[in-house]
PDB file of C-alpha atoms in Angstrom:
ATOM      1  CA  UNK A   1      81.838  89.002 102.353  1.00 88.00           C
ATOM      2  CA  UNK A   2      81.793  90.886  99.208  1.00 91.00           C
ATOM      3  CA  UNK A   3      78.103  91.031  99.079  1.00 90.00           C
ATOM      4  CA  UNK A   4      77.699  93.126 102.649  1.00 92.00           C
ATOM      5  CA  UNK A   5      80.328  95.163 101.249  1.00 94.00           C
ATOM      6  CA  UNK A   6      78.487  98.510 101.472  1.00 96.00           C
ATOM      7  CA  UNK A   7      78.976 102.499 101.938  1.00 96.00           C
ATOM      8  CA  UNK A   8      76.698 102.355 104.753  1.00 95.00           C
ATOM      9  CA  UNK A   9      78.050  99.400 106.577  1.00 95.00           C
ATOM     10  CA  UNK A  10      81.742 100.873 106.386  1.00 96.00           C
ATOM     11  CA  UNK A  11      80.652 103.828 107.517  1.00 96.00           C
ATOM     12  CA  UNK A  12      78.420 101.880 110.958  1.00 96.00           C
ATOM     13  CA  UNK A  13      81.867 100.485 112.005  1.00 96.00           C
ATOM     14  CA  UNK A  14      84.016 103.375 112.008  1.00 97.00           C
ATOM     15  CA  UNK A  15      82.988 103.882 115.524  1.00 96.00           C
ATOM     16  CA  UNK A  16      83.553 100.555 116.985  1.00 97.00           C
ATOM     17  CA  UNK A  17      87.010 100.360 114.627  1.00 97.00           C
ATOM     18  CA  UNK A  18      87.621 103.776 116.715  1.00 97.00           C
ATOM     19  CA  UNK A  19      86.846 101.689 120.175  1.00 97.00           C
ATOM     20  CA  UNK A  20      89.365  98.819 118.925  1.00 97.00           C
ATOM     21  CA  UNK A  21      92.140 100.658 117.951  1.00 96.00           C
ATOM     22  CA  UNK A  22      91.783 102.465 121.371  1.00 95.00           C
ATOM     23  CA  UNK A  23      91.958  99.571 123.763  1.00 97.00           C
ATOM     24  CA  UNK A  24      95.060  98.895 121.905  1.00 96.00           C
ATOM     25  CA  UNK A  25      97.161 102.007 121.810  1.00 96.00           C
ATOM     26  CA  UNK A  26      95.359 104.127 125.158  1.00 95.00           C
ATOM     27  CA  UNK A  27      97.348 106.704 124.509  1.00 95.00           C
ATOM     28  CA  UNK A  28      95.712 108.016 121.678  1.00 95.00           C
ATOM     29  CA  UNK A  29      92.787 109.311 123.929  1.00 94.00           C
ATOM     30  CA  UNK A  30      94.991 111.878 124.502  1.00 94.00           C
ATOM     31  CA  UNK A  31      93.933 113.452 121.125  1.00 94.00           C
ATOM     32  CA  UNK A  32      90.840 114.533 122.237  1.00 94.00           C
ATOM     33  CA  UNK A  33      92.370 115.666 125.969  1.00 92.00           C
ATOM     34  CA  UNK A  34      89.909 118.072 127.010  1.00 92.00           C
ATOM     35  CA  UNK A  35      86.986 117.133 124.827  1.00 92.00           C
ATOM     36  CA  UNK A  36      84.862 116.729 127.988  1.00 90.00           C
ATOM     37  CA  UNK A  37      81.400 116.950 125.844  1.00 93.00           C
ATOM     38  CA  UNK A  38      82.774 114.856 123.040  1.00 92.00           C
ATOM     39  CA  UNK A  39      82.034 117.452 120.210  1.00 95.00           C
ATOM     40  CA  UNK A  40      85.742 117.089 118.522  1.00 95.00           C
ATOM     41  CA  UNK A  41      85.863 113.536 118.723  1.00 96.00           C
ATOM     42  CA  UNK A  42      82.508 113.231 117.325  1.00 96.00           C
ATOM     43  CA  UNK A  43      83.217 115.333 114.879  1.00 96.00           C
ATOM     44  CA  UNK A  44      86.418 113.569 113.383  1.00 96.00           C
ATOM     45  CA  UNK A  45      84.352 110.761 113.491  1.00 97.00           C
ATOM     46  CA  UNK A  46      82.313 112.457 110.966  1.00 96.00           C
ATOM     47  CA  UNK A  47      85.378 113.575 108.875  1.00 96.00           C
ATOM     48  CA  UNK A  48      86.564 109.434 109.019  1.00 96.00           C
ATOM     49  CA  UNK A  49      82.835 108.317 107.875  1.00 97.00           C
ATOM     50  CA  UNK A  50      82.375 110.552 105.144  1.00 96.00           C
ATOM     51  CA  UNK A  51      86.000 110.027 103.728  1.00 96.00           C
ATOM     52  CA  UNK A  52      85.392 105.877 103.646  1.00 95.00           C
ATOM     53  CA  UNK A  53      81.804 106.641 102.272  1.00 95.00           C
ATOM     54  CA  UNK A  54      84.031 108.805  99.175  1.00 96.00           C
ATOM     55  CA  UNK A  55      86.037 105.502  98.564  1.00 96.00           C
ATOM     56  CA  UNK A  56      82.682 103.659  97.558  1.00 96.00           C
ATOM     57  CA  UNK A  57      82.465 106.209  94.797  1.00 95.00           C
ATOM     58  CA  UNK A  58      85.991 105.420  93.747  1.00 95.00           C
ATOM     59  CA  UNK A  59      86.424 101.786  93.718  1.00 95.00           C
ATOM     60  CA  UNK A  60      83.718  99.205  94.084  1.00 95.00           C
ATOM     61  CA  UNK A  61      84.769  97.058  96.837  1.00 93.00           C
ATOM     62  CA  UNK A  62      82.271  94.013  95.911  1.00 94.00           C
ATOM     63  CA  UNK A  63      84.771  93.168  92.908  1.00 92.00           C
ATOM     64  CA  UNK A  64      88.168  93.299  94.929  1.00 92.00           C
ATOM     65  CA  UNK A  65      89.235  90.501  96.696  1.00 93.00           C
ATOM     66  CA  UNK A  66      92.834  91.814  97.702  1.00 95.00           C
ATOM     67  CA  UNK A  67      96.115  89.587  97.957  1.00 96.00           C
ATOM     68  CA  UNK A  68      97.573  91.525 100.591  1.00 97.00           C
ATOM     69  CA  UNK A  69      96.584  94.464 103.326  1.00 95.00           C
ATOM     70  CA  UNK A  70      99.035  96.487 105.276  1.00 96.00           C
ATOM     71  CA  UNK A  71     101.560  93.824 103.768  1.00 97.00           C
ATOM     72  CA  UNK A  72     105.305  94.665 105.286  1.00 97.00           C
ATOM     73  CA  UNK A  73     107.988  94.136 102.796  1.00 96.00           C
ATOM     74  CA  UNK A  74     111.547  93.981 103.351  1.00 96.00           C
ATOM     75  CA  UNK A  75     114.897  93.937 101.100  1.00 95.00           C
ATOM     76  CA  UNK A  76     118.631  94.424 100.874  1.00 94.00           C
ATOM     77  CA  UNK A  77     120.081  96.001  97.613  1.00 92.00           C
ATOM     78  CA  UNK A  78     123.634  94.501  96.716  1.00 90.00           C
ATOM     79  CA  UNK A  79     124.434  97.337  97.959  1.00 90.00           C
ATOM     80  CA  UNK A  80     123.728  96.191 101.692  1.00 92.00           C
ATOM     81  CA  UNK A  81     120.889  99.068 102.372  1.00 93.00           C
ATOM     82  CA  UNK A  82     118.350  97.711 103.330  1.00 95.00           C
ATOM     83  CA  UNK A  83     114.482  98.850 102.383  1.00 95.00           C
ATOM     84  CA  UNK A  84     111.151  98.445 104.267  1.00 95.00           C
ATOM     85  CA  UNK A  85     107.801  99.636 104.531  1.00 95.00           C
ATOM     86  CA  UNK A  86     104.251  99.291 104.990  1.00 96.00           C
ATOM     87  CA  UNK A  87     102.062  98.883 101.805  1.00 97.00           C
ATOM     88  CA  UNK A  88      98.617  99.644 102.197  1.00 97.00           C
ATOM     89  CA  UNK A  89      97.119  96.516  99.567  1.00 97.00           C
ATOM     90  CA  UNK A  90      98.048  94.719  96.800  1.00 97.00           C
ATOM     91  CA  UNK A  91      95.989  93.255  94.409  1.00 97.00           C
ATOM     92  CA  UNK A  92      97.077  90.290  91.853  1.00 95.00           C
ATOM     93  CA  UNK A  93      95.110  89.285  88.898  1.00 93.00           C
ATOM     94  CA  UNK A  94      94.960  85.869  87.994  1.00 92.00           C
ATOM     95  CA  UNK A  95      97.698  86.177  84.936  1.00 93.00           C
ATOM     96  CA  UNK A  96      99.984  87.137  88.123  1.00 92.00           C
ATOM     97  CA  UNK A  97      99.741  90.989  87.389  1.00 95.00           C
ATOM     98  CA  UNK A  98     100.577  93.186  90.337  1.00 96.00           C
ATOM     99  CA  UNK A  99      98.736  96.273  91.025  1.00 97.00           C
ATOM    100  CA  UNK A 100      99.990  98.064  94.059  1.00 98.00           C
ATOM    101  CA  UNK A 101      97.147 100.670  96.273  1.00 97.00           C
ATOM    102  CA  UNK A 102      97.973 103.322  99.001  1.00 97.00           C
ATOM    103  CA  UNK A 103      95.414 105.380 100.396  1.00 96.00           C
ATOM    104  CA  UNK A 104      95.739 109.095 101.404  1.00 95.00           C
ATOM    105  CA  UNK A 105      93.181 111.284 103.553  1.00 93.00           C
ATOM    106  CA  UNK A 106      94.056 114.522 101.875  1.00 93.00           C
ATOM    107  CA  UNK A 107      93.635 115.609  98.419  1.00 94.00           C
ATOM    108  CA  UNK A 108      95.727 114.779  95.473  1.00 93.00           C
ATOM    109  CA  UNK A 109      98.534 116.995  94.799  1.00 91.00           C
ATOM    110  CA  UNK A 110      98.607 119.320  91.214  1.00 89.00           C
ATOM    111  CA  UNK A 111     100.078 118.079  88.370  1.00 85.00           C
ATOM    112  CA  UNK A 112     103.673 119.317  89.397  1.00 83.00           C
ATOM    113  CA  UNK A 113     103.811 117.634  92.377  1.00 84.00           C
ATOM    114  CA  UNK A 114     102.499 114.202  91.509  1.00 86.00           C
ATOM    115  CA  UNK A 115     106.181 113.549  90.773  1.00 88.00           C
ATOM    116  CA  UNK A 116     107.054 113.508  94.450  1.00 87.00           C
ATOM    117  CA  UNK A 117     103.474 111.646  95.319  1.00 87.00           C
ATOM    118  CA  UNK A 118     104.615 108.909  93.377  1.00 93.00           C
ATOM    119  CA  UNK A 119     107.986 108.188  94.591  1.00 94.00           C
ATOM    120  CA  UNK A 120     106.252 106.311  97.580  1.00 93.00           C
ATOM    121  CA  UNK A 121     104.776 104.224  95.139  1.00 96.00           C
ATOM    122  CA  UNK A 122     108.185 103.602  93.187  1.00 96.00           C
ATOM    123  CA  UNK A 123     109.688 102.269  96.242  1.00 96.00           C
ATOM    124  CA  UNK A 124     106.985 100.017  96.913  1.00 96.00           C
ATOM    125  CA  UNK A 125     107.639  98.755  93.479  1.00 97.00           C
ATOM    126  CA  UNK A 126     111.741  98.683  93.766  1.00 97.00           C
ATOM    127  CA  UNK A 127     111.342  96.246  96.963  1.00 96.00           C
ATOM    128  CA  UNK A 128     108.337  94.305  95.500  1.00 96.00           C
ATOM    129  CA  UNK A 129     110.324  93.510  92.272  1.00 96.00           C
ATOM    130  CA  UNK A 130     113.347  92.461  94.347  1.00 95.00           C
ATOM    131  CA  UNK A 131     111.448  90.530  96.443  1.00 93.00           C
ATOM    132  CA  UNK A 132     109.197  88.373  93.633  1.00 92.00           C
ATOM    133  CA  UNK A 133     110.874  89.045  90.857  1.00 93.00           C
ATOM    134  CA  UNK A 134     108.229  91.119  88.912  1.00 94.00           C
ATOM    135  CA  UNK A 135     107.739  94.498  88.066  1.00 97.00           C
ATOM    136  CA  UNK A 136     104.242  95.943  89.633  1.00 97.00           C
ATOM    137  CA  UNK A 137     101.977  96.628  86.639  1.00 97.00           C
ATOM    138  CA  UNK A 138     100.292  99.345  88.174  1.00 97.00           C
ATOM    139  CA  UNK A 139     100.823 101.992  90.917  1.00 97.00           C
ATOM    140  CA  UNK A 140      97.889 103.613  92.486  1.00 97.00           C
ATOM    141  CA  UNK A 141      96.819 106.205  94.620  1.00 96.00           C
ATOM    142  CA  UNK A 142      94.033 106.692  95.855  1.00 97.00           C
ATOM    143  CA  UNK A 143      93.101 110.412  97.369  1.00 96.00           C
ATOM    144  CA  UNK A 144      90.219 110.537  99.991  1.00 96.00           C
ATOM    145  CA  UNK A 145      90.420 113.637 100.323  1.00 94.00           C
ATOM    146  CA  UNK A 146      90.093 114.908  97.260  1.00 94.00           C
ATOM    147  CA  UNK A 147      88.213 111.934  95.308  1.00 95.00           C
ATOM    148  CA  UNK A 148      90.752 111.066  92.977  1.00 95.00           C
ATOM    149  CA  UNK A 149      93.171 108.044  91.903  1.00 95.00           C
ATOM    150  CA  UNK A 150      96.142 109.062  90.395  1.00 95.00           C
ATOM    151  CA  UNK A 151      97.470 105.641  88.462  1.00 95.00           C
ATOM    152  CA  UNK A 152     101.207 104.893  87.050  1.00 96.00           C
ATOM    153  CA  UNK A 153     102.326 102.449  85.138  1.00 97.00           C
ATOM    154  CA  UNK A 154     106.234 101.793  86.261  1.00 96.00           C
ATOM    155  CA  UNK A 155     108.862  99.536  83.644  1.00 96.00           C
ATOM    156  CA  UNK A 156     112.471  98.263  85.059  1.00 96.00           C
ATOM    157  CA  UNK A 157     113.882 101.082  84.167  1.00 96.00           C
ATOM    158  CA  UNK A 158     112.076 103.408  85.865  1.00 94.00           C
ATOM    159  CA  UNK A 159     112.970 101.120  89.644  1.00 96.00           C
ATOM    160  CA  UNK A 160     116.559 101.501  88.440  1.00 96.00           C
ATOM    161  CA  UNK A 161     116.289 105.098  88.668  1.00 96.00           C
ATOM    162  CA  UNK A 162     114.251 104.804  91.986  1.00 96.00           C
ATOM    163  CA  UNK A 163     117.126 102.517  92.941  1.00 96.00           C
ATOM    164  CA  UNK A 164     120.171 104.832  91.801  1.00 96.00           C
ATOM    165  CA  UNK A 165     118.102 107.703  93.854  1.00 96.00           C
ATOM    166  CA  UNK A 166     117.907 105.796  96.766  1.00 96.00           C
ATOM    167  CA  UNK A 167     121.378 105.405  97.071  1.00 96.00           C
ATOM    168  CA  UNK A 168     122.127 108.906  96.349  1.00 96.00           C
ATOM    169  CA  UNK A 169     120.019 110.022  99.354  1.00 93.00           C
ATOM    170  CA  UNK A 170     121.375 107.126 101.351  1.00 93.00           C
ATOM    171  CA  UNK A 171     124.941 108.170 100.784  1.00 94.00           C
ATOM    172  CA  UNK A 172     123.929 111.985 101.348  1.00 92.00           C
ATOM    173  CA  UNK A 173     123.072 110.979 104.685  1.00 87.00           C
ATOM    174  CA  UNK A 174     125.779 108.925 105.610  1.00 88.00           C
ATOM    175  CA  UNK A 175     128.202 111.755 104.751  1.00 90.00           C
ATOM    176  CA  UNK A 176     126.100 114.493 106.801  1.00 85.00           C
ATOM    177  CA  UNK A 177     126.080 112.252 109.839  1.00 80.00           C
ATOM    178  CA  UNK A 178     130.056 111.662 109.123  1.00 83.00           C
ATOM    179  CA  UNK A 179     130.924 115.408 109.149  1.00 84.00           C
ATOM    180  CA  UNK A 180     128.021 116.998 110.728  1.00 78.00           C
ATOM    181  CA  UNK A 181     127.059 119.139 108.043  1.00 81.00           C
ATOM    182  CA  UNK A 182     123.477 119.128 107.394  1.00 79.00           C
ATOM    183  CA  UNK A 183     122.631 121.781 104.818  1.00 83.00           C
ATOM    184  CA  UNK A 184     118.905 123.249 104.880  1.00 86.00           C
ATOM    185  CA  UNK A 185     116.882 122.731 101.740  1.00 87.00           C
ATOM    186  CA  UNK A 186     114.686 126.438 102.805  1.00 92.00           C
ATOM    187  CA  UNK A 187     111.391 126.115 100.818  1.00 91.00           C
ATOM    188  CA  UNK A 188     107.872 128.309 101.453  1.00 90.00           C
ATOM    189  CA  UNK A 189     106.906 125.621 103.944  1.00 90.00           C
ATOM    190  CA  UNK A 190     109.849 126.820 106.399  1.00 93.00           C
ATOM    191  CA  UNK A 191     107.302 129.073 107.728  1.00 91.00           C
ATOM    192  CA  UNK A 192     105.352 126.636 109.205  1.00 92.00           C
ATOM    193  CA  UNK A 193     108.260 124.906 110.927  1.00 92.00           C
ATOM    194  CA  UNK A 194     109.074 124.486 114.983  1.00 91.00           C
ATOM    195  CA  UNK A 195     112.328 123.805 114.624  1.00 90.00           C
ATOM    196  CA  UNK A 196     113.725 127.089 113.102  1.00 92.00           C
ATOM    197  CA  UNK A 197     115.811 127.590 116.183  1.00 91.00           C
ATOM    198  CA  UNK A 198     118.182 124.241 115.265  1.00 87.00           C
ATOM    199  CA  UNK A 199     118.315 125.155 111.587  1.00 90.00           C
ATOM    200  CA  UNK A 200     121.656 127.385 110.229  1.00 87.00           C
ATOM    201  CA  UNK A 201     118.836 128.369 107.880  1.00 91.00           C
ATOM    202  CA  UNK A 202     117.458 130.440 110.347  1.00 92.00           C
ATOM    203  CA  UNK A 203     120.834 130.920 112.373  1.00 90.00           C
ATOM    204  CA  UNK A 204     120.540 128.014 114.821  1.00 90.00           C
ATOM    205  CA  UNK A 205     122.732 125.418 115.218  1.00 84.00           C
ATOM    206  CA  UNK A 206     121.350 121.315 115.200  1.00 80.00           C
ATOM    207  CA  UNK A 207     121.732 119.137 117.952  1.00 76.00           C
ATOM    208  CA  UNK A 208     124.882 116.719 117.260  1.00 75.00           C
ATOM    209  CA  UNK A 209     123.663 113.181 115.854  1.00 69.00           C
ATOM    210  CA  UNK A 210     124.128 110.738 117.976  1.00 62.00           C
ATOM    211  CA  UNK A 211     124.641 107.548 115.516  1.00 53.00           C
ATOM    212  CA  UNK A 212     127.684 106.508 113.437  1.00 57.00           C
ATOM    213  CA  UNK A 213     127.686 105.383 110.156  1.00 54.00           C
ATOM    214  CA  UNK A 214     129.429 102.257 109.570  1.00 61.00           C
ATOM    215  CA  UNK A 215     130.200 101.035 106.406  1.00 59.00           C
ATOM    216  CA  UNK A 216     128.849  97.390 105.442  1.00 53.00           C
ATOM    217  CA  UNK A 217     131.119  94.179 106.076  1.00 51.00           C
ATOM    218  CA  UNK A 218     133.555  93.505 103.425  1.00 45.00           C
ATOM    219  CA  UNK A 219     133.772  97.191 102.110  1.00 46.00           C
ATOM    220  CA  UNK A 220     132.775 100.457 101.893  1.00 46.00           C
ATOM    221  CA  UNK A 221     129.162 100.410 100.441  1.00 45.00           C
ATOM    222  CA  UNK A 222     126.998 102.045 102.428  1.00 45.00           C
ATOM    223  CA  UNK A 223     125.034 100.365 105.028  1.00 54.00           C
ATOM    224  CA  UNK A 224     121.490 101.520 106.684  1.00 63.00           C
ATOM    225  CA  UNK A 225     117.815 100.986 106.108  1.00 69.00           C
ATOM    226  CA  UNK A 226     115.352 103.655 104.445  1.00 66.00           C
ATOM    227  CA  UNK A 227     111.610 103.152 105.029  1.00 67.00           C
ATOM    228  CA  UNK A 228     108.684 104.259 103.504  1.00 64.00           C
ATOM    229  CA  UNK A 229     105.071 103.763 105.456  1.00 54.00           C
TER     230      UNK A 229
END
């Protein structure tokens, strides 16, 4: 109830959520292989607490009665690829406004990058406005980590963009798995990768892809699915 909505009660079930989600997936007690005294796992505990306790201070929960939570959406573009993901909530106000919310754990990126944060966001929007029809009024994302909500404000031709992008991307891979040839796009992170030894980047060679790309019935669009979670 939105009454016993509270930064103190979120916080008294993280635990318990912890025990849940456990006794569904066992495997993910092999995180904390090794923790014999507990210290690590009590510890991220912690971390999880005191990141839904920063929420309170960013939204207050006691007003928001959400349409939709982890709400899976599905499309095909005419152009037979199809699009999927997992969007964290959306909200609708009563003149039928959407407002779509994900949630990160780090902290927001600088100004620069908030280009490529938002893309997510845009493809939420793209299958949303296929699916009902309407263009989401709001995008929203909402940084944990940091303690800040970075908002945008999408029109129709911003999702055709998104759309024509999509595509583009799509039909980049198609072609690579076609012919094999997947060029390296080397940035500062490539440090930080394991997988130097299968990139030409580095002088390795990667392992041949097993799948073929077929184009869709009746033609030569590209067919495939691209998801976003």
């Amino acid at each position: 109830p939105a009454g016993e909505r509270t930064a103190a009660g979120a916080r008294a079930m993280v635990p318990g959520e912890w025990e849940k989600l456990l006794a569904k997936r066992p495997e993910l007690a092999e995180l904390f292989a090794g923790d014999a005294d507990g210290e690590r796992l009590a510890t991220w505990l912690a971390e999880a607490e005191a990141l839904v306790e920063r929420w309170f201070s960013l939204e207050d929960p006691t007003r928001l009665e959400p349409a939709d939570r982890e709400l899976y959406v599905e499309t095909v573009l005419e152009s037979g690829l199809r699009l999927r993901g997992f969007i964290d909530r959306v909200d609708v106000a009563p003149t039928g406004e959407v407002r779509i919310v994900d949630y990160k754990t780090g902290k927001a990126p600088r100004p620069q990058f908030a280009e490529g944060a938002l893309f997510q966001m845009k493809f939420y929007a793209l299958v949303m406005w296929r699916l009902r029809g309407v263009v989401p009024r709001r995008l929203q994302l909402v940084y944990l980590g940091s303690g800040d909500v970075l908002t945008y404000d999408p029109g129709e031709a911003d999702l055709r963009a998104v759309e024509r992008k999509l595509l583009a991307l799509w039909e980049a891979i198609r072609l690579a798995t076609e012919t094999g040839d997947w060029r390296p796009r080397p940035t500062k992170l490539c440090g930080w990768c394991d997988h130097q030894a299968h990139c030409p980047e580095f002088g390795g060679t990667p392992p041949v892809y097993p799948l073929e790309a077929r184009p869709a019935d009746g033609g030569g669009a590209p067919q495939g699915r691209m998801e976003a979670i």
